[in-house]
Short mmCIF file of C-alpha atoms in Angstrom, two decimals:
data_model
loop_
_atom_site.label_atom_id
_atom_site.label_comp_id
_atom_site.label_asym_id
_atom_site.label_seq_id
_atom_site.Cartn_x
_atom_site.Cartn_y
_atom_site.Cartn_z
CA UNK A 1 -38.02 17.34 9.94
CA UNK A 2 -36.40 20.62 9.38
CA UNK A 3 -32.57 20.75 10.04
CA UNK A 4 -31.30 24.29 12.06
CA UNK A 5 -29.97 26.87 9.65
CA UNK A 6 -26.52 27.25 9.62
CA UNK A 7 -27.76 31.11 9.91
CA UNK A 8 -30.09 30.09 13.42
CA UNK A 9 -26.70 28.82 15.50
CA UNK A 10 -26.51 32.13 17.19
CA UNK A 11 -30.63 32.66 18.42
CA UNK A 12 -30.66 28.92 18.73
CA UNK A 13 -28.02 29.12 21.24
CA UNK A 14 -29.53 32.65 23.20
CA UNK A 15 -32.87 30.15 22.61
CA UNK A 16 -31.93 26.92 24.48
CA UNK A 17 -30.03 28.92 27.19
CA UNK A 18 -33.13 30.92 27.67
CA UNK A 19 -35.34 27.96 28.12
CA UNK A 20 -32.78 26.14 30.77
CA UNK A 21 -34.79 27.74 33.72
CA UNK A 22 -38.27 26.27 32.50
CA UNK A 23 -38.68 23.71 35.28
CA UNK A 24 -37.04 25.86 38.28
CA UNK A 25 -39.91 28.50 37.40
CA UNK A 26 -42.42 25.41 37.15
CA UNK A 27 -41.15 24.66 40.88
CA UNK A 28 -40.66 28.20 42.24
CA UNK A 29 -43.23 30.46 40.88
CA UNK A 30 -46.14 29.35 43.04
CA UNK A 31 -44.37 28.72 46.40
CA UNK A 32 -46.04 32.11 47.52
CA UNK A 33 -49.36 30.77 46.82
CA UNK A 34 -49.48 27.28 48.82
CA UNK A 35 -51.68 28.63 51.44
CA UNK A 36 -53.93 30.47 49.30
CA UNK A 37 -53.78 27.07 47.21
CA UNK A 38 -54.70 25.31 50.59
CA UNK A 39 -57.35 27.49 51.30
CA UNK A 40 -58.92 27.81 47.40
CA UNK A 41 -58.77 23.86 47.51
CA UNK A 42 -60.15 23.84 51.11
CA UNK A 43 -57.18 20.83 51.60
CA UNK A 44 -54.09 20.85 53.98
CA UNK A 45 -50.61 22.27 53.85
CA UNK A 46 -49.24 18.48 53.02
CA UNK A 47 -51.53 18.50 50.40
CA UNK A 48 -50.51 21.27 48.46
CA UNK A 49 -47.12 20.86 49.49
CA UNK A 50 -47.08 17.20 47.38
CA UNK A 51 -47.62 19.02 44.18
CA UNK A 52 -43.85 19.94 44.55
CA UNK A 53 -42.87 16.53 45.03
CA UNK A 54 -44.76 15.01 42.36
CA UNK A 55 -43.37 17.24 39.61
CA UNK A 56 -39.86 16.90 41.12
CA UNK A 57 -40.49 12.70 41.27
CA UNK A 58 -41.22 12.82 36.89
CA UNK A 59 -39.03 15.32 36.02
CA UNK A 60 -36.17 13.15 37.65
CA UNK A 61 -37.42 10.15 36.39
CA UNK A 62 -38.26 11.50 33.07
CA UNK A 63 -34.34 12.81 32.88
CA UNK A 64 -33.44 8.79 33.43
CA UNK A 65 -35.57 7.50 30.31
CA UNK A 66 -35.52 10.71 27.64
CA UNK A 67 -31.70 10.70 27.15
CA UNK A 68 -31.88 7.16 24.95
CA UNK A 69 -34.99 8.70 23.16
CA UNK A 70 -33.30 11.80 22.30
CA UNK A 71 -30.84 9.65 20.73
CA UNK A 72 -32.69 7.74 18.79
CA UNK A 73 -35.30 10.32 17.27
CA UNK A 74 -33.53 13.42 17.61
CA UNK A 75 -34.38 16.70 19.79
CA UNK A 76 -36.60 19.27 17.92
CA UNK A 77 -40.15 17.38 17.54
CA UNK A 78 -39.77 16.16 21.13
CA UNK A 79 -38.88 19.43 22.21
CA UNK A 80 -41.59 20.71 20.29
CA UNK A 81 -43.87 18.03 22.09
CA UNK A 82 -42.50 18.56 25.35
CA UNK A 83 -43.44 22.21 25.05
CA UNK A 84 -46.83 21.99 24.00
CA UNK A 85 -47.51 19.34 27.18
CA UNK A 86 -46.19 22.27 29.24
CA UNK A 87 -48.30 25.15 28.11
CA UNK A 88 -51.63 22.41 27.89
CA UNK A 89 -51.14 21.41 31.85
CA UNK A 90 -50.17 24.47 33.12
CA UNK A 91 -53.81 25.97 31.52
CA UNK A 92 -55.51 22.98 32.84
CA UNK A 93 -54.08 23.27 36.67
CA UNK A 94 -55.25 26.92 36.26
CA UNK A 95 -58.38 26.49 35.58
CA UNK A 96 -59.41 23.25 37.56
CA UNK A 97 -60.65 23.03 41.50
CA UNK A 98 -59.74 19.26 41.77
CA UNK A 99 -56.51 18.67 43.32
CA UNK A 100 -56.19 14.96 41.83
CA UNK A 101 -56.61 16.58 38.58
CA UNK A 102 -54.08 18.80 40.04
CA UNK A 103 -51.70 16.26 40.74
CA UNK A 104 -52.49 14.31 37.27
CA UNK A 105 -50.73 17.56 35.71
CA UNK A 106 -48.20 18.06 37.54
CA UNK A 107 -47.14 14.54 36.57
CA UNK A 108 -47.21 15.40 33.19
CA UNK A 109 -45.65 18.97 33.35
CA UNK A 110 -42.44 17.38 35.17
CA UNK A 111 -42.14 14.87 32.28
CA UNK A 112 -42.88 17.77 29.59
CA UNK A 113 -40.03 19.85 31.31
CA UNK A 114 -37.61 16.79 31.06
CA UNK A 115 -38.03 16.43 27.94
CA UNK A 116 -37.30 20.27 27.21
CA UNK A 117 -34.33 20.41 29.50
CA UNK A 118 -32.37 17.48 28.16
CA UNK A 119 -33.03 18.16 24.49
CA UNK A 120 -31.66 21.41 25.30
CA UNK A 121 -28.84 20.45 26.85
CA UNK A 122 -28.15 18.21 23.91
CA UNK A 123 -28.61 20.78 21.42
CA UNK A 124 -25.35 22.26 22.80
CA UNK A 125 -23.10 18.83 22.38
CA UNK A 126 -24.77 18.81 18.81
CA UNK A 127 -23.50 22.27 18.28
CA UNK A 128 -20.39 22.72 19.91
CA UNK A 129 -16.94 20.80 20.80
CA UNK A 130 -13.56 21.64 22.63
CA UNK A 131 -13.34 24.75 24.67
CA UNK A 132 -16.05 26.35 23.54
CA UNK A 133 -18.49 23.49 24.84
CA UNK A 134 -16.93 23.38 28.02
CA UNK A 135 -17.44 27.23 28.05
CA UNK A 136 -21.50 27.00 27.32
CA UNK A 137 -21.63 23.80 29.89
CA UNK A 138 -20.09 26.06 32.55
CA UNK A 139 -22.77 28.20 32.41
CA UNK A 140 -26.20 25.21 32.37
CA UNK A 141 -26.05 25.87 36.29
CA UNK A 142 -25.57 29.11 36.68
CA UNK A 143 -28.09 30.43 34.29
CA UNK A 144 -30.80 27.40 36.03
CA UNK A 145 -29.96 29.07 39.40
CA UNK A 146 -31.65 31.97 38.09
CA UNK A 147 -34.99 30.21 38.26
CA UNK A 148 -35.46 29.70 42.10
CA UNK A 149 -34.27 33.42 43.03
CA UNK A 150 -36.76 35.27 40.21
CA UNK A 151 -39.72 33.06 40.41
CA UNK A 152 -40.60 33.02 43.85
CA UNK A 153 -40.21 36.97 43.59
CA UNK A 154 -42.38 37.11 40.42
CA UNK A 155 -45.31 34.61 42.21
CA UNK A 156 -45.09 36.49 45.34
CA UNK A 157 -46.33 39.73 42.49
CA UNK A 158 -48.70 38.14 40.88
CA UNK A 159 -50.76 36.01 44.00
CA UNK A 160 -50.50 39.34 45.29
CA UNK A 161 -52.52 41.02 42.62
CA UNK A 162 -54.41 37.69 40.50
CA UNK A 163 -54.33 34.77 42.78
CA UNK A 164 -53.07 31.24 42.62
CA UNK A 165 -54.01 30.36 39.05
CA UNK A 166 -51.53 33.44 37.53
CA UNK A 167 -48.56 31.22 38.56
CA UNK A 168 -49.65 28.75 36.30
CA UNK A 169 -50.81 31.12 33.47
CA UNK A 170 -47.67 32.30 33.45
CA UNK A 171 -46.09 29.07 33.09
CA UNK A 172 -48.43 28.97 29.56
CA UNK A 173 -47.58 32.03 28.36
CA UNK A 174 -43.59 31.12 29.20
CA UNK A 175 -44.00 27.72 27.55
CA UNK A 176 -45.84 29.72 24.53
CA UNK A 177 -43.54 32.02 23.47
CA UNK A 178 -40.50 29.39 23.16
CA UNK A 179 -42.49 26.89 21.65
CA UNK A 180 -43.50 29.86 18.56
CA UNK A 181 -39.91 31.01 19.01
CA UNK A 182 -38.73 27.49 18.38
CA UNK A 183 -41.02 26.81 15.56
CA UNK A 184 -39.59 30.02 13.61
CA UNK A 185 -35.99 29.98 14.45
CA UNK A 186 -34.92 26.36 15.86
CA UNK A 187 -34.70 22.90 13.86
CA UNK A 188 -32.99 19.59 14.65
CA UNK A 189 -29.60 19.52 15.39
CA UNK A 190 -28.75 15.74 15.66
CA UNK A 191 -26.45 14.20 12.85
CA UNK A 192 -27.00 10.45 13.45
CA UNK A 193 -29.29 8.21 15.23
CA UNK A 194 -28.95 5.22 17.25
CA UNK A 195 -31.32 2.77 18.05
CA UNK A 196 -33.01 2.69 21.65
CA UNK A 197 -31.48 -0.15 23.42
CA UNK A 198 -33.25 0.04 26.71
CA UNK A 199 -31.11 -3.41 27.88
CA UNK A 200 -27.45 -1.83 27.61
CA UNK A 201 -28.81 1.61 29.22
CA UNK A 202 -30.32 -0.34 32.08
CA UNK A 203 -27.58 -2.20 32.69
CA UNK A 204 -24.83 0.87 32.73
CA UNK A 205 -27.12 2.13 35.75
CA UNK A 206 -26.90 -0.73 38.30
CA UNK A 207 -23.23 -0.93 37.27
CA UNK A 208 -23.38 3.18 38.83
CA UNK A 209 -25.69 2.16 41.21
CA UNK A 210 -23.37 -0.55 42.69
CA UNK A 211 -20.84 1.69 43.70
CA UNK A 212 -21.27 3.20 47.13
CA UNK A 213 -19.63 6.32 46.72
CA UNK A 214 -22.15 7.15 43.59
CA UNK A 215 -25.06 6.18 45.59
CA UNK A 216 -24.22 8.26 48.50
CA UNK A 217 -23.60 10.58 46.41
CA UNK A 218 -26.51 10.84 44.96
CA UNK A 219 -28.38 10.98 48.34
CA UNK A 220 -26.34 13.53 49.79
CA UNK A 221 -27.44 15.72 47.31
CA UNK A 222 -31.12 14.56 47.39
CA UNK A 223 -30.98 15.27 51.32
CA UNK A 224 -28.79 18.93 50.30
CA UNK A 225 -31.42 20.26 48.16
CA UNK A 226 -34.04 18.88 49.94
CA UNK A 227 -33.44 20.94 52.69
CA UNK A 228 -34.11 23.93 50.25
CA UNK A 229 -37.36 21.85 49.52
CA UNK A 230 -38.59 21.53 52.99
CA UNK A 231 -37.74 25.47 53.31
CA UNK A 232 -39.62 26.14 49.87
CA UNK A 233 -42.54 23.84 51.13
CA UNK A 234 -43.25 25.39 55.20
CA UNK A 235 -42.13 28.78 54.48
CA UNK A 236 -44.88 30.47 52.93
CA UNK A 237 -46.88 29.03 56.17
CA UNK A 238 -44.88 30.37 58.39
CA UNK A 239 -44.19 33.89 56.74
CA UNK A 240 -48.02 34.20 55.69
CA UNK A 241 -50.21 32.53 58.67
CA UNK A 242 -47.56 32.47 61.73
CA UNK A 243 -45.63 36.26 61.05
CA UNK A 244 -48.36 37.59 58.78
CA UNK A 245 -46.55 39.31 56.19
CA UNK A 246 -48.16 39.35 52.21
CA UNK A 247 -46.77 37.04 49.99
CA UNK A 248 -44.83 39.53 48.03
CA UNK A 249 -42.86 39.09 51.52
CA UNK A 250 -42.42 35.16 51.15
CA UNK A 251 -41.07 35.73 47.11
CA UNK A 252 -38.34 37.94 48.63
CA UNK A 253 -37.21 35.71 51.40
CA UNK A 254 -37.16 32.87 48.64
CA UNK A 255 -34.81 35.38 46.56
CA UNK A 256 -32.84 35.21 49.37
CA UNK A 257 -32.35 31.56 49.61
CA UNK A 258 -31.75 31.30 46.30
CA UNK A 259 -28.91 34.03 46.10
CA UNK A 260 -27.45 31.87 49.23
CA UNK A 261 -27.33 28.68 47.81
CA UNK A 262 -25.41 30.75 44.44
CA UNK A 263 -23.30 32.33 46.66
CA UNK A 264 -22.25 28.52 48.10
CA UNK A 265 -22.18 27.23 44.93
CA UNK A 266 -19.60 30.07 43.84
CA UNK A 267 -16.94 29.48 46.72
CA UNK A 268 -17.55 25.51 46.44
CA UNK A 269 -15.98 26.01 43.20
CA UNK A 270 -13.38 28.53 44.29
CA UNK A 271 -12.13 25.09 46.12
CA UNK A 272 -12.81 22.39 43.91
CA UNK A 273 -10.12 20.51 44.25
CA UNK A 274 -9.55 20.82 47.58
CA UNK A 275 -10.38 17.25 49.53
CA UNK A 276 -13.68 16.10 48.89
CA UNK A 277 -14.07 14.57 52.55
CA UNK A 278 -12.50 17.31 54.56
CA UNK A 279 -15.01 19.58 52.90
CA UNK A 280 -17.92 18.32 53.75
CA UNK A 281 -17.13 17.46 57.21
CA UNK A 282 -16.16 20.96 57.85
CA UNK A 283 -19.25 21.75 56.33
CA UNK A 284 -21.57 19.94 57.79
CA UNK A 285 -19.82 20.35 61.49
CA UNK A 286 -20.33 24.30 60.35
CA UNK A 287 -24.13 23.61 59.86
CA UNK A 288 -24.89 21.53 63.27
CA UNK A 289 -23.31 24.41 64.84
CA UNK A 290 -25.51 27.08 63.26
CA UNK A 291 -28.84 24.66 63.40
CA UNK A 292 -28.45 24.12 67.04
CA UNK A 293 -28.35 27.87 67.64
CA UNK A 294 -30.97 29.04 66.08
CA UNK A 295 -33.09 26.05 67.10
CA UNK A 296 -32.20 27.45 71.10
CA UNK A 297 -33.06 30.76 69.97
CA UNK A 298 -35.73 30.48 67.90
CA UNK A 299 -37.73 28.22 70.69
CA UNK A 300 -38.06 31.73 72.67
CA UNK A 301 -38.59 34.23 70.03
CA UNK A 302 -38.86 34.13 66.35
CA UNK A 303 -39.38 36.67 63.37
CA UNK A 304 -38.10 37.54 60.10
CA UNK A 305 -34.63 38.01 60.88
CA UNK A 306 -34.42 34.76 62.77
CA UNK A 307 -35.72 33.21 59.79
CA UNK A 308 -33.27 34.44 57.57
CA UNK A 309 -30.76 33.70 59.29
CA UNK A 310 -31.73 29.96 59.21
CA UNK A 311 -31.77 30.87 55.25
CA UNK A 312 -28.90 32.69 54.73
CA UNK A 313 -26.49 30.57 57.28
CA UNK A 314 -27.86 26.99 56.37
CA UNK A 315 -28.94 27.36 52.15
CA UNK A 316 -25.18 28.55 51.37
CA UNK A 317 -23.79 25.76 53.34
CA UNK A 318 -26.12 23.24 51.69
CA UNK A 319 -24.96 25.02 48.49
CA UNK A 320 -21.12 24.49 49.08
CA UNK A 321 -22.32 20.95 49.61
CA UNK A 322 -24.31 20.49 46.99
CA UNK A 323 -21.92 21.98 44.58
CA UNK A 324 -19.24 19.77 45.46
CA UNK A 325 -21.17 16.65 45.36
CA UNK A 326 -22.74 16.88 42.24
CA UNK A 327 -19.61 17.47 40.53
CA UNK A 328 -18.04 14.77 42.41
CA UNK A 329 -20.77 12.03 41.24
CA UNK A 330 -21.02 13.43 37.44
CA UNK A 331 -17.40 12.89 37.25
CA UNK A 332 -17.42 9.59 38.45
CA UNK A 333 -18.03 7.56 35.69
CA UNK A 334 -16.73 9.98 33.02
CA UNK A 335 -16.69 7.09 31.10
CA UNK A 336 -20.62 7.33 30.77
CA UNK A 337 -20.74 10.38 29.68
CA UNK A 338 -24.33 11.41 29.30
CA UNK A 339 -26.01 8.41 31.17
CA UNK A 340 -23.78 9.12 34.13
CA UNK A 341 -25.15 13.11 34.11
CA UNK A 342 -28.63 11.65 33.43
CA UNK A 343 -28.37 9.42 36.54
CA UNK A 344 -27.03 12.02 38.41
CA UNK A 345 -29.19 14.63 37.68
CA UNK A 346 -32.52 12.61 37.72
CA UNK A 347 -31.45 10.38 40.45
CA UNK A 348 -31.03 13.49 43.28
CA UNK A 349 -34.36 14.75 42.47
CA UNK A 350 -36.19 11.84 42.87
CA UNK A 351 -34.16 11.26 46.12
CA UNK A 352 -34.79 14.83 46.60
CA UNK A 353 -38.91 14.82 45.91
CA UNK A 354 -39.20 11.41 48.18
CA UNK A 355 -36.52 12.64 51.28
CA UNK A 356 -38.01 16.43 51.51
CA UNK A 357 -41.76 15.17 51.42
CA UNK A 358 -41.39 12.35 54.06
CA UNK A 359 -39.82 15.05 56.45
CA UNK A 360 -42.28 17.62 56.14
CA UNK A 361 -44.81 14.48 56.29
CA UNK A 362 -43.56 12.92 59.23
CA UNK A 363 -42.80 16.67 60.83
CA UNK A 364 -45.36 19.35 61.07
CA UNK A 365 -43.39 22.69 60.37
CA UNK A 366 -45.51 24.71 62.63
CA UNK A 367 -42.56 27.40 63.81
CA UNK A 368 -39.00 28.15 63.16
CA UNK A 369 -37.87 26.00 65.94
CA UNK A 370 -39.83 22.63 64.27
CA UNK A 371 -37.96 24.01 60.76
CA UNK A 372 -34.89 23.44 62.41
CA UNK A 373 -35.79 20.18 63.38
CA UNK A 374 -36.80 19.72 59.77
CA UNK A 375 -33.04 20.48 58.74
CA UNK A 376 -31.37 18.83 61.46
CA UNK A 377 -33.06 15.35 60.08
CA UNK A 378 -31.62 16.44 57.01
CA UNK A 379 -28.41 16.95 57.90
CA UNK A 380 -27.93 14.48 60.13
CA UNK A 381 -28.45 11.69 56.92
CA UNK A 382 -25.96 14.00 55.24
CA UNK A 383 -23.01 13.41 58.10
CA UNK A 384 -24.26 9.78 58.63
CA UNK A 385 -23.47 9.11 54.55
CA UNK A 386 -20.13 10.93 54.40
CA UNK A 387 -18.50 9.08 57.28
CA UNK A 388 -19.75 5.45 56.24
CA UNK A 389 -18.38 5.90 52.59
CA UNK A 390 -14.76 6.00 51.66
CA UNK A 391 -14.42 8.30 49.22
CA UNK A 392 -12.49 8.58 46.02
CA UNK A 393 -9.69 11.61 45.43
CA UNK A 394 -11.72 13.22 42.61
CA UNK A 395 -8.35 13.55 40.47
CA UNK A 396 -7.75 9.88 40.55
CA UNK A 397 -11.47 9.60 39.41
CA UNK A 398 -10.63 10.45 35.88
CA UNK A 399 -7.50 8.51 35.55
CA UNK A 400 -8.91 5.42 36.99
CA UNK A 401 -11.94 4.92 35.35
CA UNK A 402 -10.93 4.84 31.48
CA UNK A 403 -12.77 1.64 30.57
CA UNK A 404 -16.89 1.01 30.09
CA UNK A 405 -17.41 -1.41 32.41
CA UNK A 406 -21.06 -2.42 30.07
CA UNK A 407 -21.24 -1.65 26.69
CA UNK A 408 -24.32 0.04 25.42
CA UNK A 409 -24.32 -2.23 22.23
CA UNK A 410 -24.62 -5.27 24.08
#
């Protein structure tokens, strides 16, 4: 397998950055096309609506199991792999009328994007050390934010003018041009390999697992970004069928969510270490507040400004949230290092992909007013978890937690 040139560091770094935002476009793109999906398929909203779940369900999981792999037989022909299973399913969903077949590859795609993601993300601890990796890991979620405000925009364009099956051509030609790129320019970075023990990785997770601040954690961000899910999921019904606006309308009101929940994101951080507790109460007393409004208001009237508001109100909120939690629980077993990220990151999804799809399941998001219901489930579970759990200072975190509590080699 051939190594990286020395000469490649630079485009292989511009390379893996630019690939980052592969699975938020694989989730956002084609939000602007679930009705005409619905309607193409002659199926249901929930129908449609699942696909999101099911490629949110493997892409977590496949984020729990690819880590060890990575390890053991290195990141280019895996990432190479990974790509190809993107660009094949994304043709095959675009050119198929059966939703099971549908559903069969999204499946794959989310496990083809995990694979990308964390090789990529590896390629960077391969690469770098000290400051400078701690520069290019400040920047993983800001550059994967970019994903959910341009690709509803961009599928909003092309259902618009091609119809449901451009979303996922596009996908293709995305997943084409990296894989060629990569083939030209990119090579394997890893040094040494360990062996795949499955036993020692399994058991490092139920040692997380056991402690109820993690786990909490870990919901509270599944039930955070879930409500962008359930937003993602009932808003292109109620912008296309209920207000009757195009879908280049429902792309733009998805840019908008998506610049909301950076903007969060971006003051969570201004207060980082400000008390984890007293900022999510405040929080999440901020969002009941908001939530109940608009639900009074929005069960008399309702339009497009009523429903941004709902966006631009509730998503940054869930952002400052969101923010804070997830770099509460990857710093909690520091430790860990890359299990406890894997865990973290593939553990809120698939909380994410189960919690969002049981509410809009068990609640049919037929106005603004039932949306708000939709959220107030949601954040309801959020305040219920951060008052039951005692939660650790995030400084003492770090200091307390110096020793493995499982070794990987046993």
């Amino acid at each position: 397998m051939k190594a990286l040139k020395e000469s490649n560091h630079r485009i292989g770094t511009f390379l893996a950055f630019a690939i980052i935002p592969i699975s938020g476009f694989a989730l956002d793109v084609y939000i602007p096309s679930l009705p005409d999906m619905a309607a193409k398929l002659h199926t249901d909203q929930s129908s449609v609506q699942l696909t999101l779940s099911i490629f949110l369900i493997t892409y977590g999981l496949g984020q729990l199991l690819v880590g060890g792999i990575l390890d053991s037989y290195g990141r280019y022909l895996p990432n190479l792999v990974g790509l190809a299973g993107f660009i094949v399913t994304s043709i095959i969903i675009a050119n198929t009328g059966n939703l099971y077949v549908i559903y069969a590859m999204r499946a794959l795609q989310g496990i083809a994007a995990a694979i990308v993601i964390v090789s990529k993300r590896a390629f960077f601890f391969d690469l770098y050390t000290g400051e400078k990796l701690k520069s290019f890991a400040s920047l993983f979620s800001v550059i994967w934010a970019s994903a959910p405000i341009i690709a509803p925009f961009l599928g909003g364009y092309l259902q618009t003018h091609f119809g449901w099956q451009s979303n996922f051509y596009f996908l293709a030609l995305f997943g084409l041009v990296f894989l060629i790129l990569e083939l030209v320019f990119s090579g394997e970075t890893l040094k040494s390999r360990t062996s795949f023990n499955y036993k020692g990785i399994g058991k490092t997770y139920w040692s997380m697992l056991r402690a109820a601040d993690f786990t909490a954690g870990l919901l509270i961000l599944g039930l955070s970004y879930g409500m962008l899910m359930v937003y993602n999921m009932a808003s292109p019904f109620i912008i296309e069928k209920l207000l009757h606006y195009p879908p280049t309308v429902t792309g733009n009101c998805s840019l908008l969510s998506g610049l909301a929940v950076l903007a969060g994101g971006t003051v969570s951080k201004i207060f980082i270490s400000r008390p984890l507790f007293k900022k999510m109460l405040l929080s999440i007393g901020l969002q009941i507040v908001v939530v109940i409004t608009l639900m009074t208001v929005t069960f008399q009237t309702q339009s497009l400004y009523t429903l941004m508001a709902y966006v631009i109100l509730l998503h940054s909120l869930a952002g400052f949230i969101f923010n804070g939690m997830l770099a509460y629980c990857m710093t909690r077993f520091s430790h860990h290092g890359g299990l406890a990220n894997g865990l973290a990151g593939g553990g809120y999804i698939i909380f994410t992909s189960a919690l969002s799809y049981s509410v809009v399941s068990s609640i049919t998001i037929t106005s603004q007013f039932w949306l708000g219901v939709a959220y107030s489930v949601l954040i309801a579970g959020v305040l219920t978890l951060v008052l039951k759990v005692k939660w650790k200072d995030q400084a003492a975190v770090a200091r307390a937690e110096k020793q493995p509590e499982i070794a990987l080699s046993e």
